[in-house]
């Protein structure tokens, strides 16, 4: 099994950490993985791309992901970025309503509102990563929500971990779509 | 064992901490910077009891490492690309002076044109400097090799600096689950550093760095060559010992993947061995016996092991992520020389790929295997082909 994920986001939304968190959660679910940013640099507000691979055995690949199984869009304006998702794959968008995405399987949730609700705003940018991953856990079942919550709490200690975990849980419940 | 998800750069820093390095002198450069930032954090928090020397350049970083190593300390630095080139004079000094410095080189292409992305020309430019050069495939191997490197460098049969080469971004910035050995385990593997007889000792003054006349210079160089030859055995022993303790070893000087019965083998260094191994699996699913030989060490060059692994193979593809303008390619020439020396004559074809971070996929390696077998069957010359070259009619796309 090899499952490849692309994250399209803006610097400050937490996409680079999201990819790492997902691999962390995958390990806690007994899987292997690999997370990497778009090789170059990241700037707050600018488009940022990161990637993750999840597998049932150690990941040997080093080449770029060409056709992911899932695309997670943290900022609606980056939904049409040219990433070609596998036909049987899915697109998950941070959006209060059905996003305009040409793909058979589209899911959405208002991750920005969830992040704001739990005070996850840093330097003016709502960090939507935990919410997006909570929704991802729900729509794919690749990682267990409990593994994700455990990964979140090990990355952020104390209150911050709790708030991120609550955001992930709420997103897990709220995400809609699929048709 | 519980796994930790960290990057290649973080793994190197963790290895340095576990090796209880005493002096670190470094200058930042992308994509290496995170290594020394992380080490600085360890020193600041007291987790690593080391002296961190901020320097004004890579040249000074290596000079400080040389001084500290000559004083008997266990030392570390890291750099990339332009930084390594700027350091070069001191790199050769550390090798010639037989000082067990350990340095991580996060491989990055050389300018111009500017690039921060991976290729192997930076470290390979220092291949005659008297450093043992080890290349890693992934994050776990990066951590393990840092710890192994000190055992190799400080072995009395070696007494040479060791360079750990890890691919810029592809390994340095990739996060992977790894097993982190306990301090107790590392302590049992890597004893505290004991100063050798020729360290600087203020109670026993000697002269260092003096001139060698034409009557003595050659003997120093001969001994350097002998030490490098001796390092072959030590690199293997150390990797085997590590394997006994942790269950992880990497084949010593060469990492072989499905080479035993192979008709075609790709020879290369670095992390894209993973993509090549995926390609070998694809070839085998189509009935072609393909294998991958990853050189873990380029200095010493493991000629004997390489020949042993390739002597019954029909066709060999040597894939270089580097260029020596005017020479067909670097590893290709070294592999061919080793085969010629030992009388083994498989068909050998060269490829140049991935310069400046150009993406290379398993499909590219499938093409390399197929192209090499075709060349062998048609009796073509092994002329070097560039993989994925744009806008040039090279034939291989």
XYZ file of C-alpha atoms in Angstrom:
576
model
C 0.000 0.000 0.000
C 1.271 3.455 -0.909
C -0.871 6.532 -0.335
C 0.432 9.905 -1.540
C -0.845 13.289 -0.358
C -0.214 16.843 -1.579
C -0.881 19.886 0.589
C -1.571 23.257 -1.079
C -1.501 26.109 1.397
C -0.197 29.560 2.215
C 2.775 30.115 4.485
C 1.436 30.342 8.038
C -1.423 27.868 7.652
C 0.731 24.994 8.867
C 0.972 22.728 5.813
C 4.592 21.752 6.402
C 3.865 20.691 9.975
C 0.669 18.991 8.755
C 2.642 16.631 6.514
C 4.934 15.711 9.415
C 2.009 15.283 11.800
C 0.290 12.957 9.378
C 3.383 10.732 9.118
C 3.646 10.795 12.889
C 0.012 9.684 13.175
C 0.573 7.006 10.535
C 3.453 5.574 12.597
C 1.199 5.452 15.637
C -1.257 3.512 13.460
C 1.500 0.980 12.721
C 2.338 2.355 9.271
C 5.398 4.026 7.718
C 5.705 7.341 5.972
C 7.709 10.220 4.673
C 6.958 13.962 4.729
C 8.729 16.659 2.773
C 8.215 20.303 1.841
C 8.504 21.697 -1.658
C 12.264 21.956 -1.743
C 13.150 25.594 -1.619
C 11.769 27.797 1.064
C 8.601 28.946 2.764
C 7.292 32.476 3.256
C 4.285 33.594 5.215
C 1.354 34.295 2.882
C 2.999 32.883 -0.223
C 1.816 29.581 -1.722
C 3.451 26.687 0.144
C 3.400 23.077 -0.940
C 4.186 20.042 1.138
C 3.860 16.324 0.641
C 3.449 13.067 2.498
C 3.620 9.390 1.669
C 2.062 6.715 3.836
C 2.816 3.047 3.346
C 2.655 -0.296 5.105
C 6.436 -0.615 4.622
C 9.351 1.842 4.824
C 9.153 4.407 1.991
C 12.121 4.210 -0.396
C 10.946 6.722 -2.998
C 12.701 10.115 -3.153
C 11.183 11.468 -6.345
C 8.394 14.037 -6.356
C 4.730 13.054 -6.118
C 3.252 13.347 -9.612
C -0.327 12.133 -9.103
C -1.439 12.051 -5.464
C -4.226 9.984 -3.946
C -5.369 13.040 -2.012
C -5.019 16.790 -2.368
C -5.585 18.882 0.737
C -6.270 22.526 -0.092
C -5.795 24.819 2.916
C -6.665 27.973 0.952
C -9.519 27.864 -1.561
C -7.651 30.173 -3.946
C -5.079 27.385 -4.428
C -7.589 24.698 -5.404
C -6.753 25.072 -9.093
C -2.998 24.698 -8.822
C -2.547 22.089 -11.501
C -2.104 19.112 -9.170
C -3.618 16.108 -10.922
C -5.289 13.855 -8.371
C -5.793 10.161 -9.135
C -9.244 9.410 -10.521
C -10.123 7.259 -7.518
C -8.520 9.821 -5.195
C -10.064 12.800 -3.412
C -9.804 16.530 -2.901
C -10.383 18.058 0.536
C -10.825 21.836 0.643
C -10.947 24.379 3.454
C -14.177 26.069 2.402
C -17.495 27.022 4.046
C -19.416 25.778 0.992
C -18.948 23.324 -1.877
C -15.787 24.436 -3.687
C -15.492 24.622 -7.462
C -13.180 21.689 -8.026
C -13.281 19.439 -11.057
C -12.950 16.075 -9.359
C -15.364 13.233 -8.725
C -14.756 13.101 -4.980
C -14.658 16.459 -3.209
C -14.957 17.075 0.515
C -14.999 20.396 2.343
C -15.139 21.970 5.761
C -14.729 25.460 7.194
C -11.349 24.804 8.800
C -10.607 28.525 9.161
C -13.645 29.028 11.421
C -12.687 25.974 13.466
C -9.105 27.231 13.887
C -10.391 30.654 14.962
C -12.884 29.105 17.369
C -10.037 27.393 19.235
C -7.757 30.434 19.122
C -5.315 28.809 16.721
C -4.328 32.079 15.077
C -0.640 32.957 14.857
C 0.721 36.225 13.463
C -2.720 36.791 11.937
C -2.877 33.404 10.186
C -5.405 30.770 11.283
C -3.449 27.503 11.594
C -5.879 25.136 9.923
C -3.589 22.105 9.856
C -5.067 20.125 12.752
C -8.589 20.676 11.461
C -7.651 19.627 7.937
C -6.000 16.456 9.254
C -9.022 15.639 11.415
C -11.176 15.817 8.302
C -8.607 13.779 6.348
C -8.717 11.016 8.978
C -12.511 10.891 8.611
C -12.735 10.838 4.815
C -9.865 8.406 4.157
C -9.646 6.217 7.249
C -5.929 5.911 6.441
C -4.969 7.049 9.927
C -7.079 6.520 13.030
C -8.397 9.702 14.643
C -6.946 8.548 17.969
C -3.494 8.208 16.422
C -3.860 11.710 15.011
C -4.886 13.138 18.378
C -1.945 11.395 20.023
C 0.445 12.775 17.394
C -0.975 16.282 17.871
C -0.507 16.109 21.630
C 3.055 14.880 21.303
C 3.960 17.714 18.928
C 2.307 20.460 21.018
C 2.447 20.139 24.771
C -0.277 21.314 27.169
C -3.100 23.661 26.220
C -1.947 24.156 22.642
C -2.063 20.397 22.106
C -5.554 20.214 23.608
C -6.866 23.044 21.435
C -5.414 21.487 18.276
C -6.854 18.116 19.229
C -10.293 19.665 19.745
C -10.052 21.375 16.357
C -9.179 18.032 14.745
C -12.098 16.298 16.469
C -14.570 18.987 15.438
C -13.350 18.825 11.840
C -13.657 15.035 11.955
C -17.361 15.516 12.752
C -18.035 18.489 10.446
C -16.462 17.489 7.132
C -18.984 16.895 4.342
C -19.059 15.943 0.679
C -17.805 12.913 -1.129
C -19.970 12.970 -4.207
C 10.737 0.099 19.319
C 8.973 3.470 19.408
C 9.737 5.467 16.270
C 10.476 9.184 16.106
C 9.621 11.257 13.030
C 12.536 13.583 12.281
C 14.355 15.045 9.278
C 17.755 14.064 7.926
C 19.308 17.245 9.280
C 17.791 16.664 12.717
C 19.017 13.064 12.625
C 22.589 14.219 11.978
C 22.392 16.654 14.911
C 21.001 13.898 17.116
C 23.864 11.623 16.069
C 26.338 14.340 17.035
C 24.699 14.628 20.450
C 24.722 10.857 20.988
C 28.408 10.729 19.936
C 29.163 13.258 22.699
C 31.046 15.574 20.385
C 33.124 18.115 22.312
C 33.763 20.923 19.826
C 31.550 22.166 16.986
C 32.561 24.989 14.658
C 30.293 25.793 11.745
C 28.962 28.417 9.401
C 25.395 28.326 8.062
C 24.523 27.426 4.475
C 21.327 26.006 2.922
C 20.400 23.140 3.071
C 22.749 22.288 5.951
C 21.873 25.094 8.394
C 19.334 23.147 10.448
C 22.063 20.708 11.551
C 24.118 23.373 13.289
C 21.040 25.242 14.545
C 19.863 22.061 16.221
C 23.320 21.386 17.678
C 23.419 24.975 18.980
C 20.113 24.265 20.771
C 21.574 21.117 22.346
C 24.622 23.063 23.545
C 22.458 25.943 24.836
C 20.180 23.579 26.789
C 23.138 21.652 28.200
C 22.026 18.382 26.557
C 25.343 18.361 24.713
C 28.344 19.470 26.726
C 30.317 20.927 23.857
C 32.027 24.134 22.903
C 30.199 25.753 19.969
C 32.503 28.096 18.068
C 30.844 30.684 15.848
C 33.158 31.439 12.955
C 33.189 33.911 10.083
C 33.516 31.370 7.268
C 33.679 27.705 6.385
C 37.446 27.995 5.975
C 37.663 29.097 9.602
C 35.165 26.441 10.678
C 37.443 23.694 9.416
C 40.527 25.482 10.782
C 38.900 25.507 14.240
C 37.998 21.820 13.878
C 41.579 21.020 12.905
C 42.929 22.846 15.967
C 40.445 21.200 18.303
C 41.036 17.741 16.828
C 44.807 18.224 17.098
C 44.179 19.090 20.749
C 42.485 15.727 21.210
C 38.817 16.749 21.118
C 36.013 14.954 19.274
C 34.865 17.527 16.714
C 32.119 18.095 14.153
C 31.160 20.519 11.428
C 28.724 20.575 8.525
C 28.500 22.414 5.244
C 27.249 22.284 1.641
C 28.266 23.269 -1.862
C 29.900 26.722 -1.998
C 30.764 26.435 1.687
C 32.648 23.199 1.114
C 34.536 24.731 -1.801
C 35.510 27.726 0.321
C 36.656 25.307 3.041
C 38.636 23.183 0.620
C 42.175 24.215 1.608
C 41.477 23.205 5.207
C 39.654 20.023 4.109
C 42.862 18.807 2.491
C 44.770 19.891 5.599
C 42.610 17.767 7.900
C 43.095 14.755 5.621
C 46.841 15.187 5.284
C 47.244 15.793 9.029
C 45.317 12.560 9.739
C 42.876 14.264 12.105
C 39.647 12.381 12.924
C 37.289 15.265 12.143
C 33.742 14.288 11.172
C 31.809 16.523 8.786
C 28.338 16.251 7.298
C 28.112 17.492 3.730
C 24.510 18.104 2.707
C 24.913 17.667 -1.014
C 23.957 20.679 -3.092
C 24.827 21.678 -6.643
C 27.611 24.156 -7.327
C 27.071 27.604 -8.887
C 26.822 29.116 -11.431
C 23.983 29.043 -12.120
C 22.883 29.290 -8.502
C 21.133 26.232 -7.168
C 20.303 25.093 -3.669
C 19.168 21.652 -4.815
C 20.818 18.282 -4.695
C 23.681 16.941 -6.690
C 26.946 15.263 -5.746
C 29.568 17.517 -7.261
C 30.321 19.333 -4.011
C 31.530 16.316 -2.046
C 33.072 14.632 -5.089
C 35.190 17.739 -5.696
C 36.989 16.808 -2.453
C 37.554 13.174 -3.364
C 41.355 13.487 -3.339
C 41.492 15.260 0.037
C 42.259 12.229 2.186
C 38.788 11.999 3.746
C 36.776 8.836 4.039
C 33.560 9.615 2.142
C 30.362 7.809 3.142
C 26.999 8.332 1.396
C 23.634 7.665 3.005
C 20.282 6.683 1.520
C 17.807 7.805 4.164
C 17.250 9.534 7.504
C 17.911 6.450 9.648
C 21.196 5.785 7.872
C 22.191 9.447 8.352
C 21.912 9.122 12.129
C 23.557 5.703 12.247
C 26.421 6.789 9.998
C 27.317 9.805 12.154
C 27.878 7.456 15.089
C 29.753 4.947 12.916
C 31.899 7.766 11.499
C 33.561 8.528 14.833
C 34.453 4.868 15.365
C 36.011 4.766 11.890
C 37.826 8.106 12.117
C 39.308 7.408 15.551
C 40.352 3.819 14.824
C 44.152 3.609 15.093
C 44.262 1.724 11.788
C 42.563 4.665 10.084
C 43.106 8.060 11.766
C 41.418 9.908 8.935
C 38.624 12.471 8.788
C 35.211 11.175 7.680
C 32.695 13.004 5.498
C 29.054 11.923 5.712
C 27.266 12.873 2.516
C 23.482 13.237 2.581
C 21.358 14.486 -0.283
C 20.219 18.083 0.082
C 16.437 18.310 0.688
C 15.831 14.709 -0.472
C 17.246 13.466 2.838
C 18.085 16.636 4.771
C 14.514 17.990 4.713
C 12.559 14.729 4.526
C 10.855 13.574 7.722
C 10.873 9.847 8.313
C 10.141 7.533 11.223
C 13.396 6.295 12.695
C 14.630 4.377 15.694
C 16.794 6.480 17.971
C 19.427 4.416 19.803
C 19.750 4.958 23.541
C 22.709 6.874 24.946
C 23.744 3.710 26.750
C 23.846 1.748 23.498
C 25.882 4.442 21.738
C 28.290 4.667 24.689
C 28.901 0.919 24.491
C 29.597 1.199 20.749
C 31.641 4.390 20.743
C 34.081 4.665 23.628
C 35.215 8.017 24.972
C 37.886 9.538 22.834
C 41.409 8.705 23.950
C 44.037 11.122 22.655
C 46.558 9.466 20.323
C 50.305 9.902 20.983
C 50.698 12.742 18.520
C 48.073 15.119 19.925
C 49.157 18.555 21.020
C 50.307 18.261 24.642
C 51.624 21.422 26.249
C 53.698 19.376 28.714
C 55.419 17.654 25.823
C 56.118 20.354 23.217
C 56.564 19.347 19.588
C 56.498 21.113 16.277
C 53.439 20.689 14.045
C 52.806 21.660 10.462
C 56.410 22.081 9.474
C 57.756 21.683 5.979
C 58.530 18.221 4.605
C 61.518 18.016 2.331
C 61.417 16.046 -0.923
C 63.156 13.307 1.083
C 60.135 12.813 3.414
C 56.940 14.152 1.745
C 56.249 11.040 -0.311
C 56.300 8.781 2.743
C 53.590 10.859 4.425
C 51.462 10.463 1.315
C 52.174 6.738 1.099
C 51.017 6.297 4.682
C 47.860 8.261 3.885
C 47.152 5.840 1.049
C 47.812 2.864 3.342
C 45.458 4.287 5.966
C 42.720 4.649 3.345
C 43.305 1.045 2.295
C 43.023 -0.008 5.962
C 39.812 1.956 6.287
C 38.090 -0.545 3.975
C 38.196 -3.210 6.635
C 37.290 -0.813 9.444
C 34.233 0.600 7.646
C 32.935 -2.959 7.257
C 33.744 -4.017 10.829
C 32.102 -0.928 12.309
C 28.948 -1.414 10.222
C 28.788 -5.088 11.258
C 29.228 -4.180 14.942
C 26.453 -1.598 14.640
C 24.274 -4.247 13.030
C 24.831 -6.623 15.942
C 23.786 -3.927 18.423
C 20.847 -2.391 16.576
C 19.786 -4.838 13.884
C 20.643 -2.204 11.284
C 23.641 -2.435 8.987
C 24.127 -1.138 5.493
C 26.438 -3.583 3.738
C 29.695 -1.946 4.847
C 31.252 -0.395 1.734
C 28.475 -1.341 -0.711
C 24.745 -1.854 -0.315
C 23.505 -4.607 -2.626
C 19.876 -4.934 -3.698
C 18.896 -8.036 -5.689
C 22.372 -8.285 -7.239
C 22.997 -12.009 -6.655
C 21.366 -13.290 -9.845
C 21.120 -9.962 -11.684
C 21.679 -9.576 -15.424
C 21.639 -5.767 -15.198
C 22.751 -3.638 -12.222
C 22.589 0.111 -11.626
C 25.578 1.517 -9.712
C 25.103 4.826 -7.908
C 25.497 6.809 -4.675
C 22.972 8.596 -2.497
C 19.273 8.605 -1.741
C 17.932 7.945 -5.238
C 19.012 4.352 -4.651
C 15.474 4.073 -3.250
C 13.876 5.027 -6.578
C 16.313 2.704 -8.383
C 15.314 -0.171 -6.064
C 11.645 0.484 -6.891
C 12.633 0.326 -10.573
C 14.474 -2.964 -10.031
C 11.262 -4.387 -8.551
C 9.314 -3.186 -11.600
C 11.877 -4.791 -13.942
C 11.705 -8.088 -12.045
C 7.900 -8.054 -12.217
C 8.441 -7.985 -16.001
C 10.860 -10.891 -15.879
C 14.128 -8.918 -16.118
C 16.617 -9.596 -13.337
C 17.663 -6.107 -12.291
C 19.629 -5.048 -9.206
C 21.052 -1.959 -7.541
C 24.551 -1.497 -6.164
C 24.761 1.567 -3.955
C 28.291 2.592 -3.137
C 28.171 3.560 0.507
C 31.842 4.530 0.423
C 33.533 6.313 -2.471
C 36.775 6.827 -0.510
C 38.132 4.321 0.066
C 36.813 3.139 -3.291
C 35.571 -0.419 -2.707
C 37.048 -1.871 -5.903
C 37.301 -5.481 -4.668
C 33.729 -5.631 -3.318
C 32.393 -3.940 -6.434
C 34.125 -6.398 -8.778
C 32.967 -9.357 -6.702
C 29.364 -8.140 -6.978
C 29.505 -7.331 -10.701
C 31.721 -10.049 -12.129
C 28.841 -12.246 -13.325
C 26.520 -9.426 -14.400
C 25.902 -8.909 -18.138
C 25.355 -5.179 -18.126
C 26.105 -2.363 -15.680
C 24.582 1.130 -15.677
C 26.581 3.725 -13.749
C 24.360 6.688 -12.924
C 26.209 9.846 -11.921
C 24.625 12.855 -10.214
C 27.791 14.835 -10.876
C 29.955 16.026 -13.720
C 33.649 16.296 -14.383
C 33.558 18.393 -17.538
C 35.838 16.743 -20.075
C 35.631 13.299 -18.449
C 32.680 11.102 -19.482
C 31.616 11.000 -15.826
C 33.136 10.478 -12.388
C 31.756 7.248 -10.924
C 31.637 5.680 -14.378
C 35.390 6.149 -14.760
C 36.107 4.791 -11.286
C 33.857 1.751 -11.737
C 35.387 0.963 -15.128
C 38.907 1.292 -13.734
C 38.097 -1.122 -10.892
C 36.632 -3.679 -13.313
C 39.568 -3.393 -15.719
C 42.102 -3.789 -12.898
C 40.458 -7.026 -11.823
C 39.854 -8.445 -15.272
C 36.048 -8.401 -15.050
C 34.469 -7.135 -18.247
C 30.703 -6.674 -18.073
C 29.148 -4.192 -20.502
C 29.198 -0.773 -18.799
C 27.089 2.219 -19.806
C 27.140 5.660 -18.211
C 24.269 8.016 -17.403
C 24.204 11.536 -16.019
C 21.009 12.546 -14.244
C 19.530 14.662 -11.495
C 21.991 17.572 -11.692
C 20.878 20.629 -9.729
C 17.999 18.689 -8.146
C 16.278 17.574 -11.383
C 13.652 15.042 -10.335
C 14.483 11.436 -11.198
C 11.704 8.855 -10.930
C 11.533 5.064 -10.784
C 10.384 5.240 -14.442
C 13.637 7.041 -15.309
C 15.550 4.162 -13.725
C 13.413 1.645 -15.618
C 14.502 3.462 -18.793
C 18.141 3.304 -17.624
C 17.901 -0.469 -17.103
C 16.219 -0.985 -20.485
C 18.622 1.290 -22.352
C 21.607 -0.494 -20.794
C 20.338 -3.963 -21.667
C 19.600 -2.811 -25.214
C 23.132 -1.418 -25.538
C 24.549 -4.701 -24.267
C 22.463 -6.831 -26.629
C 23.211 -4.658 -29.661
C 26.911 -4.445 -28.850
C 26.838 -0.644 -28.668
C 29.513 1.482 -27.003
C 28.774 2.494 -23.421
C 28.587 6.177 -24.375
C 27.247 8.385 -21.586
C 23.637 9.524 -21.951
C 21.997 12.404 -20.092
C 18.656 11.472 -18.547
C 15.739 13.842 -19.136
C 17.759 16.515 -20.894
C 15.425 19.189 -22.258
C 15.564 20.701 -25.694
C 18.565 18.657 -26.780
C 18.314 15.667 -29.077
C 20.146 13.225 -26.801
C 17.859 10.314 -27.553
C 17.194 9.382 -23.927
C 14.076 11.025 -22.559
